[in-house]
PDB file of C-alpha atoms and ligand atoms in Angstrom:
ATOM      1  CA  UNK A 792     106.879-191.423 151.785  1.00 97.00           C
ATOM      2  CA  UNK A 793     103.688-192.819 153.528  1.00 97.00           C
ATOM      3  CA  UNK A 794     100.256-193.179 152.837  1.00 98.00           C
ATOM      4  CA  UNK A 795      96.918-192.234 154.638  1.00 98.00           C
ATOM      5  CA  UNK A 796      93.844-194.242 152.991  1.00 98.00           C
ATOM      6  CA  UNK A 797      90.461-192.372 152.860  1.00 98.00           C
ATOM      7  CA  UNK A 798      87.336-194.841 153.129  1.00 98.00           C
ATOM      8  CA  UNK A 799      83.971-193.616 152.378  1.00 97.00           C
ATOM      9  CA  UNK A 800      81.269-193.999 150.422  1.00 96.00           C
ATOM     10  CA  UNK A 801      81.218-192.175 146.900  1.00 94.00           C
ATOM     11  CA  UNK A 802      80.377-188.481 147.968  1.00 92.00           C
ATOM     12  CA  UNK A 803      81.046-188.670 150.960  1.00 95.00           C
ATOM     13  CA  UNK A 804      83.567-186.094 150.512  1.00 94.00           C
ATOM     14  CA  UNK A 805      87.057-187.901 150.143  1.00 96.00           C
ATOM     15  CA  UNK A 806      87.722-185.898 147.031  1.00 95.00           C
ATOM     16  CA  UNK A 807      86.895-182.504 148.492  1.00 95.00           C
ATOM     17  CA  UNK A 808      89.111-182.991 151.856  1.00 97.00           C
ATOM     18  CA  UNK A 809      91.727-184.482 150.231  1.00 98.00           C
ATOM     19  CA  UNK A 810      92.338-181.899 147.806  1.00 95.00           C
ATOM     20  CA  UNK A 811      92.103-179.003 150.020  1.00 95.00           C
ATOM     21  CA  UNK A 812      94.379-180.707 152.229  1.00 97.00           C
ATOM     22  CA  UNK A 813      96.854-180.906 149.373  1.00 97.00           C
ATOM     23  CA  UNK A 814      96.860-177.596 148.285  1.00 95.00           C
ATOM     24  CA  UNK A 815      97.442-176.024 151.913  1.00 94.00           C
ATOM     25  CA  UNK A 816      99.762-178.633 152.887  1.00 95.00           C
ATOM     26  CA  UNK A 817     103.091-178.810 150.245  1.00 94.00           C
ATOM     27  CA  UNK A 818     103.935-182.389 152.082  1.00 97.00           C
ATOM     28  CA  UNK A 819     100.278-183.580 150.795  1.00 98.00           C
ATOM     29  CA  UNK A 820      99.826-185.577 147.679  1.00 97.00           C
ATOM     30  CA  UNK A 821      96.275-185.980 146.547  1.00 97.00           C
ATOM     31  CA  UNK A 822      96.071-189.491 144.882  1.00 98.00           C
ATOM     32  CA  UNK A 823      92.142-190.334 143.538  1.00 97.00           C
ATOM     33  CA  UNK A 824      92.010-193.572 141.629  1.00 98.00           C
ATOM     34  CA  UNK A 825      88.955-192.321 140.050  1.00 97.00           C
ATOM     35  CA  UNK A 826      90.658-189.225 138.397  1.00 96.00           C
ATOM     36  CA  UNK A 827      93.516-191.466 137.182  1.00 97.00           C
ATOM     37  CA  UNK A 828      90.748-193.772 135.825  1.00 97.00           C
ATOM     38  CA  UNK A 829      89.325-190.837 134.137  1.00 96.00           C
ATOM     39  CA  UNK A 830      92.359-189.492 132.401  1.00 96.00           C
ATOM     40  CA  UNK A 831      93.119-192.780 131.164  1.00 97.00           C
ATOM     41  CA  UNK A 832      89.405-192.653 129.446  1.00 96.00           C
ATOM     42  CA  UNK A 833      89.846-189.395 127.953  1.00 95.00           C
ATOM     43  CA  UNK A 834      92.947-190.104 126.869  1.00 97.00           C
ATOM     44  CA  UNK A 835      92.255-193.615 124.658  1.00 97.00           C
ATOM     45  CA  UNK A 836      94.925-195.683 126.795  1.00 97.00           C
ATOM     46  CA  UNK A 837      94.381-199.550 126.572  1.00 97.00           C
ATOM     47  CA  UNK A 838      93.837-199.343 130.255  1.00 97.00           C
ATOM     48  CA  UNK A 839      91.097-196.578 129.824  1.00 98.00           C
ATOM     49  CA  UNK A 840      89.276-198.533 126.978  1.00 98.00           C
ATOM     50  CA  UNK A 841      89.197-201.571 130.048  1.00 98.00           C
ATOM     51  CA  UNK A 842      87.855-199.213 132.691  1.00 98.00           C
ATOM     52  CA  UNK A 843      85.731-197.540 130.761  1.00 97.00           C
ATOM     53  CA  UNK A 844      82.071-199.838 130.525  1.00 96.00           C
ATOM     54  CA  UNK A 845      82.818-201.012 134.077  1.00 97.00           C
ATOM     55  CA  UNK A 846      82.301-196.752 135.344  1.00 96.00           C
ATOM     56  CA  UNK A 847      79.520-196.316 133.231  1.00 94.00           C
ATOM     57  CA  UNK A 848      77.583-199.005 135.184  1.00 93.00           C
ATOM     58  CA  UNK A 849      79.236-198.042 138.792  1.00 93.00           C
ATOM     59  CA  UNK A 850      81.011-201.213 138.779  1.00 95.00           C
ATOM     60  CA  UNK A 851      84.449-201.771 140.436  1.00 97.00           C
ATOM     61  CA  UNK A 852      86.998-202.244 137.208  1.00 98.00           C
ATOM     62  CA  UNK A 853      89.446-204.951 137.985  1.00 98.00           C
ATOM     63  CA  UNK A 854      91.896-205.173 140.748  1.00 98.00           C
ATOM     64  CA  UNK A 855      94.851-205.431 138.881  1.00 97.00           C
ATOM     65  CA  UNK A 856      94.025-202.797 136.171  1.00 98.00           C
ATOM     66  CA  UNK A 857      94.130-200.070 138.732  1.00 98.00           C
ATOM     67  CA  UNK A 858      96.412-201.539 141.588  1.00 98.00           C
ATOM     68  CA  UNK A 859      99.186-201.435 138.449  1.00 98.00           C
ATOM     69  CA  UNK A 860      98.347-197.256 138.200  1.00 98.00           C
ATOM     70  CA  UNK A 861      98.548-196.991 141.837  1.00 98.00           C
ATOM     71  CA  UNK A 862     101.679-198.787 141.880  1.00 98.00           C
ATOM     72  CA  UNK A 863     103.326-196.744 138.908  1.00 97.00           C
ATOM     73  CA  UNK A 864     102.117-193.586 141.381  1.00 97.00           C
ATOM     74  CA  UNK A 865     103.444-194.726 144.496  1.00 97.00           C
ATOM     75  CA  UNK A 866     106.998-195.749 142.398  1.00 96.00           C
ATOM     76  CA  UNK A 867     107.551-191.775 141.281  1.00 95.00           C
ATOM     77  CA  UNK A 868     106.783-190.719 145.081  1.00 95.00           C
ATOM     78  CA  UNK A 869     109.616-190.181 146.781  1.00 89.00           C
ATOM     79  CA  UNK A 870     111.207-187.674 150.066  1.00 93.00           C
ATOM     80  CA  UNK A 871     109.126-186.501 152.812  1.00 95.00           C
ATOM     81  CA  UNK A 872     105.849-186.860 151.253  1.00 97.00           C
ATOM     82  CA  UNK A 873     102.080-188.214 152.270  1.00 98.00           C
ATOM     83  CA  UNK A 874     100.248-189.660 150.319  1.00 98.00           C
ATOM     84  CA  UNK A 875      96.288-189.340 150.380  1.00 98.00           C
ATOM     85  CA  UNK A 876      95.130-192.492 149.266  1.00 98.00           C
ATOM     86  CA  UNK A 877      91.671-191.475 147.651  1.00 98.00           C
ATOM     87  CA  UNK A 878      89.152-194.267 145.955  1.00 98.00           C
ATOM     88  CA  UNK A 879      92.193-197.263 146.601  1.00 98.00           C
ATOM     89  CA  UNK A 880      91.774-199.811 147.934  1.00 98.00           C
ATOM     90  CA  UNK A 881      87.760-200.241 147.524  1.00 98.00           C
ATOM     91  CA  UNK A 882      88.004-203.985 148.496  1.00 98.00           C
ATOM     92  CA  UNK A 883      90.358-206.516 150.479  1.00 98.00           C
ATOM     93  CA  UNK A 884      92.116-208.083 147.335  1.00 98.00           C
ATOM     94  CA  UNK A 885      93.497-204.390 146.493  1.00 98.00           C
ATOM     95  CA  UNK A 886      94.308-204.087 150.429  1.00 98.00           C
ATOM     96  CA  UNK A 887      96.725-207.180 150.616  1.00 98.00           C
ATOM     97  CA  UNK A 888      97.906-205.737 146.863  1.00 98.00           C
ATOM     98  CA  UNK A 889      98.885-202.586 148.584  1.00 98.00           C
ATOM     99  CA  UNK A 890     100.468-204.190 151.649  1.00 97.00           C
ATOM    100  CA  UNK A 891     102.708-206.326 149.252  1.00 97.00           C
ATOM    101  CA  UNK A 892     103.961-203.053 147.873  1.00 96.00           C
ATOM    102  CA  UNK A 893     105.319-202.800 150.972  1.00 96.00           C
ATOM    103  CA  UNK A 894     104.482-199.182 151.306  1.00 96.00           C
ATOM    104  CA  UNK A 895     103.905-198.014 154.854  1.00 97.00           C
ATOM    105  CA  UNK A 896      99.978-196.902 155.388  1.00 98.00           C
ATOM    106  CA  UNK A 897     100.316-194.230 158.403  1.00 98.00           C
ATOM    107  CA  UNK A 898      96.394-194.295 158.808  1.00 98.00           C
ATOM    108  CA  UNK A 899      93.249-195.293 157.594  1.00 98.00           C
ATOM    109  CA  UNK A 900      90.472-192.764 157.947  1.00 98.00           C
ATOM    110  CA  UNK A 901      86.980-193.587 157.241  1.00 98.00           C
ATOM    111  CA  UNK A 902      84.541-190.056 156.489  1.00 98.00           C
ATOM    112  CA  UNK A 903      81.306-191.393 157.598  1.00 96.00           C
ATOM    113  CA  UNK A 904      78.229-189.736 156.170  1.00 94.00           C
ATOM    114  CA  UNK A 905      74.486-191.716 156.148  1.00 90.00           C
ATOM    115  CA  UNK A 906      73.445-192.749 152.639  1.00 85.00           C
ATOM    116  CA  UNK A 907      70.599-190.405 152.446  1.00 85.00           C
ATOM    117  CA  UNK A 908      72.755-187.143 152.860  1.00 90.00           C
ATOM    118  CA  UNK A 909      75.203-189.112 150.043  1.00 91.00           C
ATOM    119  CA  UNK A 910      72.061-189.176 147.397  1.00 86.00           C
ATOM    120  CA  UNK A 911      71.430-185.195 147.675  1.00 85.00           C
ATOM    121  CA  UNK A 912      75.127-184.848 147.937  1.00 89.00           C
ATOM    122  CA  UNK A 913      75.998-186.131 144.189  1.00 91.00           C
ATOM    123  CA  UNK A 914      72.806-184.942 142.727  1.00 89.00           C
ATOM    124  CA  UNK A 915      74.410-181.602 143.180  1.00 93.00           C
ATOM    125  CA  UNK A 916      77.463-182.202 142.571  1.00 94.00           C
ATOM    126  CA  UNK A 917      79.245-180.212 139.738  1.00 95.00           C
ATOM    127  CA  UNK A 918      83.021-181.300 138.315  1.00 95.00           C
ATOM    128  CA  UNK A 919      85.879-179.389 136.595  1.00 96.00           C
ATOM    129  CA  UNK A 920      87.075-181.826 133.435  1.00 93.00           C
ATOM    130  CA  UNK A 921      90.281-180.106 133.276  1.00 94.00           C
ATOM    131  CA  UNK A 922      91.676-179.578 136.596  1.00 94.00           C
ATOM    132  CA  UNK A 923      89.514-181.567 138.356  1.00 92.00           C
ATOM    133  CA  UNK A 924      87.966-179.643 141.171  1.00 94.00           C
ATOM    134  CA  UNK A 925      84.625-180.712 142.617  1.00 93.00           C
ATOM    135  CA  UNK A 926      81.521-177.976 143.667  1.00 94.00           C
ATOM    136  CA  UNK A 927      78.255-178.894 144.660  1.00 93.00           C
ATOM    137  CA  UNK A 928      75.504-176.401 143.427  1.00 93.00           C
ATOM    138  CA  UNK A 929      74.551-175.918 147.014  1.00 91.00           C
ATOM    139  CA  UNK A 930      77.243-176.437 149.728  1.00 88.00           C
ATOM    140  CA  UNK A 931      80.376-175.579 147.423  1.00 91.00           C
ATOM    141  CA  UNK A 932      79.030-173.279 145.153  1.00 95.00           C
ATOM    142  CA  UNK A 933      81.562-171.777 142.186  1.00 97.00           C
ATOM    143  CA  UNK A 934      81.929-168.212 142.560  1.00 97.00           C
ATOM    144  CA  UNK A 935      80.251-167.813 139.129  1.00 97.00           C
ATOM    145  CA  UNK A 936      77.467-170.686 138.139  1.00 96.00           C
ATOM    146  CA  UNK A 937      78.679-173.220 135.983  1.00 96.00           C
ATOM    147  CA  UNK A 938      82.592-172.100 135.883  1.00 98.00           C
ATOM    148  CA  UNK A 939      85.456-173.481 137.416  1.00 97.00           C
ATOM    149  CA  UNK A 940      86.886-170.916 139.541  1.00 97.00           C
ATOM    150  CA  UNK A 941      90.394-172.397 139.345  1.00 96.00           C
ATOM    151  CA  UNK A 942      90.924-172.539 135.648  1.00 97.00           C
ATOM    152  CA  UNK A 943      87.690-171.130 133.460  1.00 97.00           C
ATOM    153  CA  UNK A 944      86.762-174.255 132.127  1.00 97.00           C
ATOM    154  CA  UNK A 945      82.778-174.932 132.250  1.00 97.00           C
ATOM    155  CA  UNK A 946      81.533-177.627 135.009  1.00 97.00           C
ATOM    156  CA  UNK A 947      80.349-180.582 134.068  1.00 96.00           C
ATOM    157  CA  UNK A 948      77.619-183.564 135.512  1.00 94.00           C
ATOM    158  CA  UNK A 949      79.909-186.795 135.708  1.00 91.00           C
ATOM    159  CA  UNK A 950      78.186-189.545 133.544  1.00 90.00           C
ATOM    160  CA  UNK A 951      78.184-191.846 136.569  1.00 93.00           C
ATOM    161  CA  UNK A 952      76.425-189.584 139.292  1.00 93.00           C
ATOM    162  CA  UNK A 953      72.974-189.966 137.639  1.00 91.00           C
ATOM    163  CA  UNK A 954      70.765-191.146 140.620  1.00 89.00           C
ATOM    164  CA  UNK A 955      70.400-194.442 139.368  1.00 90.00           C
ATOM    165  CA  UNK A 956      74.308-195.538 139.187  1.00 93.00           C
ATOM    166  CA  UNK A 957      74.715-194.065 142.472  1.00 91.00           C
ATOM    167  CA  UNK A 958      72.335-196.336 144.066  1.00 90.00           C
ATOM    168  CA  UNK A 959      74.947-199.108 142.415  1.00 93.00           C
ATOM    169  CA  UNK A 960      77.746-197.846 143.263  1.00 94.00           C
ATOM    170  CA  UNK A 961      76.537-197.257 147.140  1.00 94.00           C
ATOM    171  CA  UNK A 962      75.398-201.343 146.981  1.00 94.00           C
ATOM    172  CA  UNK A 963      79.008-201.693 145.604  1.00 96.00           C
ATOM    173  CA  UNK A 964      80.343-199.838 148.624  1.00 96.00           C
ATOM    174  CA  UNK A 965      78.437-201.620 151.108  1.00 96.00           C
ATOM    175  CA  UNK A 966      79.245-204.927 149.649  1.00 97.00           C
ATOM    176  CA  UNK A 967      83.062-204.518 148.542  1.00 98.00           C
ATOM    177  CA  UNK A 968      84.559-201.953 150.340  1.00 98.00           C
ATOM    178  CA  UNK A 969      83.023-201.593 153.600  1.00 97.00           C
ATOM    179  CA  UNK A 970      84.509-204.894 155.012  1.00 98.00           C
ATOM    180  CA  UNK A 971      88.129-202.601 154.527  1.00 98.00           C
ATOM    181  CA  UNK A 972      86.477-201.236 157.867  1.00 98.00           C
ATOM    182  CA  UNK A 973      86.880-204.327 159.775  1.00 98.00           C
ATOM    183  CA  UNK A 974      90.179-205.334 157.943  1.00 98.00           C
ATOM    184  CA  UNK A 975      92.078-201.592 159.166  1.00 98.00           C
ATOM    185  CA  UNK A 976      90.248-202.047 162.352  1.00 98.00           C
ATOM    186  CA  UNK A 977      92.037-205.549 163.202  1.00 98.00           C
ATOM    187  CA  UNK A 978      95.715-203.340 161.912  1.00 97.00           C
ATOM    188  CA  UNK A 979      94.730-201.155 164.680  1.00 98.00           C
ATOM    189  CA  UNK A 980      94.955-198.287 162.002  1.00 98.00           C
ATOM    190  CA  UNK A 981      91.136-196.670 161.527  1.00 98.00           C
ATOM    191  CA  UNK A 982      90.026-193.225 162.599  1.00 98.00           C
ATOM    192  CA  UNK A 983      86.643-191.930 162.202  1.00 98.00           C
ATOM    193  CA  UNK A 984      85.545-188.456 161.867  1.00 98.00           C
ATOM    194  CA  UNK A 985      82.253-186.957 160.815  1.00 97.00           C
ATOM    195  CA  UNK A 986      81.686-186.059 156.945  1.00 96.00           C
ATOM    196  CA  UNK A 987      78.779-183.745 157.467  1.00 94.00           C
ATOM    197  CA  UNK A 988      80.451-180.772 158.971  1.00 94.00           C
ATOM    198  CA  UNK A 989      80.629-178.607 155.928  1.00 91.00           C
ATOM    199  CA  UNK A 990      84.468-178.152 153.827  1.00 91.00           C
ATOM    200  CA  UNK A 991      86.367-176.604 156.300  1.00 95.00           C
ATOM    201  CA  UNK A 992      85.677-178.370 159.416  1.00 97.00           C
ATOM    202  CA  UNK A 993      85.624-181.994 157.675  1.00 97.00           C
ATOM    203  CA  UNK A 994      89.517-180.871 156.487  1.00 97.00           C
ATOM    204  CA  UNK A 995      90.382-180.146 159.845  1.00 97.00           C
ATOM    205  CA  UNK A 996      89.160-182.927 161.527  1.00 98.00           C
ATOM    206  CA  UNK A 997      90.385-185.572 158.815  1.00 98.00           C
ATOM    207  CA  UNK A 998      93.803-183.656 159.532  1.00 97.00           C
ATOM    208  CA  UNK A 999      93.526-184.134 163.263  1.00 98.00           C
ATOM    209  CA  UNK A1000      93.164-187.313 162.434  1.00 98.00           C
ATOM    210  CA  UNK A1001      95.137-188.680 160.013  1.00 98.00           C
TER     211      UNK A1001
HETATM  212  P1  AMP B1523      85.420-192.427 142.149  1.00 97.01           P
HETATM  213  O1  AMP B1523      85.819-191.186 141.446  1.00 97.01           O
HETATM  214  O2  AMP B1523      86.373-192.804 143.268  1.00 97.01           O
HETATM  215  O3  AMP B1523      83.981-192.405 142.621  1.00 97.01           O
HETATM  216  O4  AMP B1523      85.537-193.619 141.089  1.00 97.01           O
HETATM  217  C1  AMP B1523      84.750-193.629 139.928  1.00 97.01           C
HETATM  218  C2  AMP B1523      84.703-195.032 139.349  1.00 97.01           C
HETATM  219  O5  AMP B1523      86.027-195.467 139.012  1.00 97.01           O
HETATM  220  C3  AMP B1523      84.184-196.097 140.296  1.00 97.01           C
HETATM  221  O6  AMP B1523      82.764-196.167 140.311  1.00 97.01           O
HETATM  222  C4  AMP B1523      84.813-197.349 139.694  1.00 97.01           C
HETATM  223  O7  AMP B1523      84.158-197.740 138.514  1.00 97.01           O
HETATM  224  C5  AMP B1523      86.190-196.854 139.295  1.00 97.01           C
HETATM  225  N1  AMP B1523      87.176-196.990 140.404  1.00 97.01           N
HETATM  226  C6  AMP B1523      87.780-196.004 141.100  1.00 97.01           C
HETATM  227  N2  AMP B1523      88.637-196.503 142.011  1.00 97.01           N
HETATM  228  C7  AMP B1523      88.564-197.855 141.888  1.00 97.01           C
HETATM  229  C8  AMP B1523      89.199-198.950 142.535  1.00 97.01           C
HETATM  230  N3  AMP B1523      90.084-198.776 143.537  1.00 97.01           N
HETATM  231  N4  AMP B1523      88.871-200.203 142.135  1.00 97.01           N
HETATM  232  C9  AMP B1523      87.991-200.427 141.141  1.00 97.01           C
HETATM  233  N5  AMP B1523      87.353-199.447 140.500  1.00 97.01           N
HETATM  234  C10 AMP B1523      87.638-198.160 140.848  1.00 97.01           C
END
């Protein structure tokens, strides 16, 4: 098992390569903090009812609540396996948390996309809240409005992509996890590729990459 981290801003497209990457590639595990944070919402946990108020307001929830779920995730991996690191770390106390882990991070790639492309790109973006698969009115259409096209269910608006909590959590990106630039950088481990390529080609190139 290894790890490749994706850094970028929210919406810059982590999500979407990621988990195209995963389901083309049976070596490729998508991991997204944020869905694991969102499953332990919906489902009541103790750790949900934590995380919970922090989303809401596009804060970061605390380091140790979700390095412990990462850790539980990177326990049960095991064999000849990559892990896509999506949405952890976000800052350099969950880097040094993941390097005591000990497990070995391949590559770090950053998707880099300007913030004015990332406001348009979450006001249109559309969610699945059962298999979690992400559209975007425009760019990613589903093939019928409104409808997942992978299991039915009806596409939802997520509570924190309303224009004004994306302006927080794009100050909390700049302030808390963009120095995780500069700390891969000194590891000798960043890539860079372009996020504004469309789907396909942003998969390829992160692939190249990685
Ligand atoms: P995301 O789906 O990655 O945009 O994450 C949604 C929200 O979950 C974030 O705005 C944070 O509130 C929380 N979150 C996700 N990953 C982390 C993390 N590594 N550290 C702290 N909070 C996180």
């Amino acid at each position: 098992m290894d790890i490749v981290i994706l850094l970028g801003a929210p919406g810059s497209g982590k999500g979407t390569i990621a988990s195209r990457l995963a389901e083309t590639n049976a070596n490729l595990k998508h991991v997204s903090s944020g869905d694991l944070l969102r499953g332990a919402v919906a489902k009541g946990t103790a750790a949900g009812v934590e995380a919970k108020g922090y989303m809401e307001k596009g804060q970061l929830v605390p380091d140790a609540l979700i390095a412990q779920m990462i850790k539980d995730v990177i326990a049960e991996t095991e064999g000849d396996v990559t892990m896509l690191l999506d949405g952890f770390p976000r800052n350099v106390a969950q880097a040094e948390i993941l390097a005591e882990t000990g497990a070995p991070v391949r590559s770090v790639v950053l998707v880099d996309v300007p913030d004015e492309i990332i406001q348009d790109r979450i006001a249109g973006r559309r969610t699945c809240p059962k298999c979690k698969a992400g559209y975007h009115v425009r760019a990613l259409p589903p093939k019928v409005e409104g409808i997942c096209d992978k299991c039915g269910a009806e596409l939802v608006v997520r509570k924190d992509d309303n224009p004004e909590t994306v302006k927080d959590r794009l100050v909390v990106y700049h302030r808390e996890t963009e120095p995780l630039i500069a700390f891969y950088e000194a590891k000798g481990l960043l890539r860079k590729i372009d996020g504004d390529q469309g789907p396909a080609k942003n998969a390829e190139a992160f692939l190249a990459a990685m």
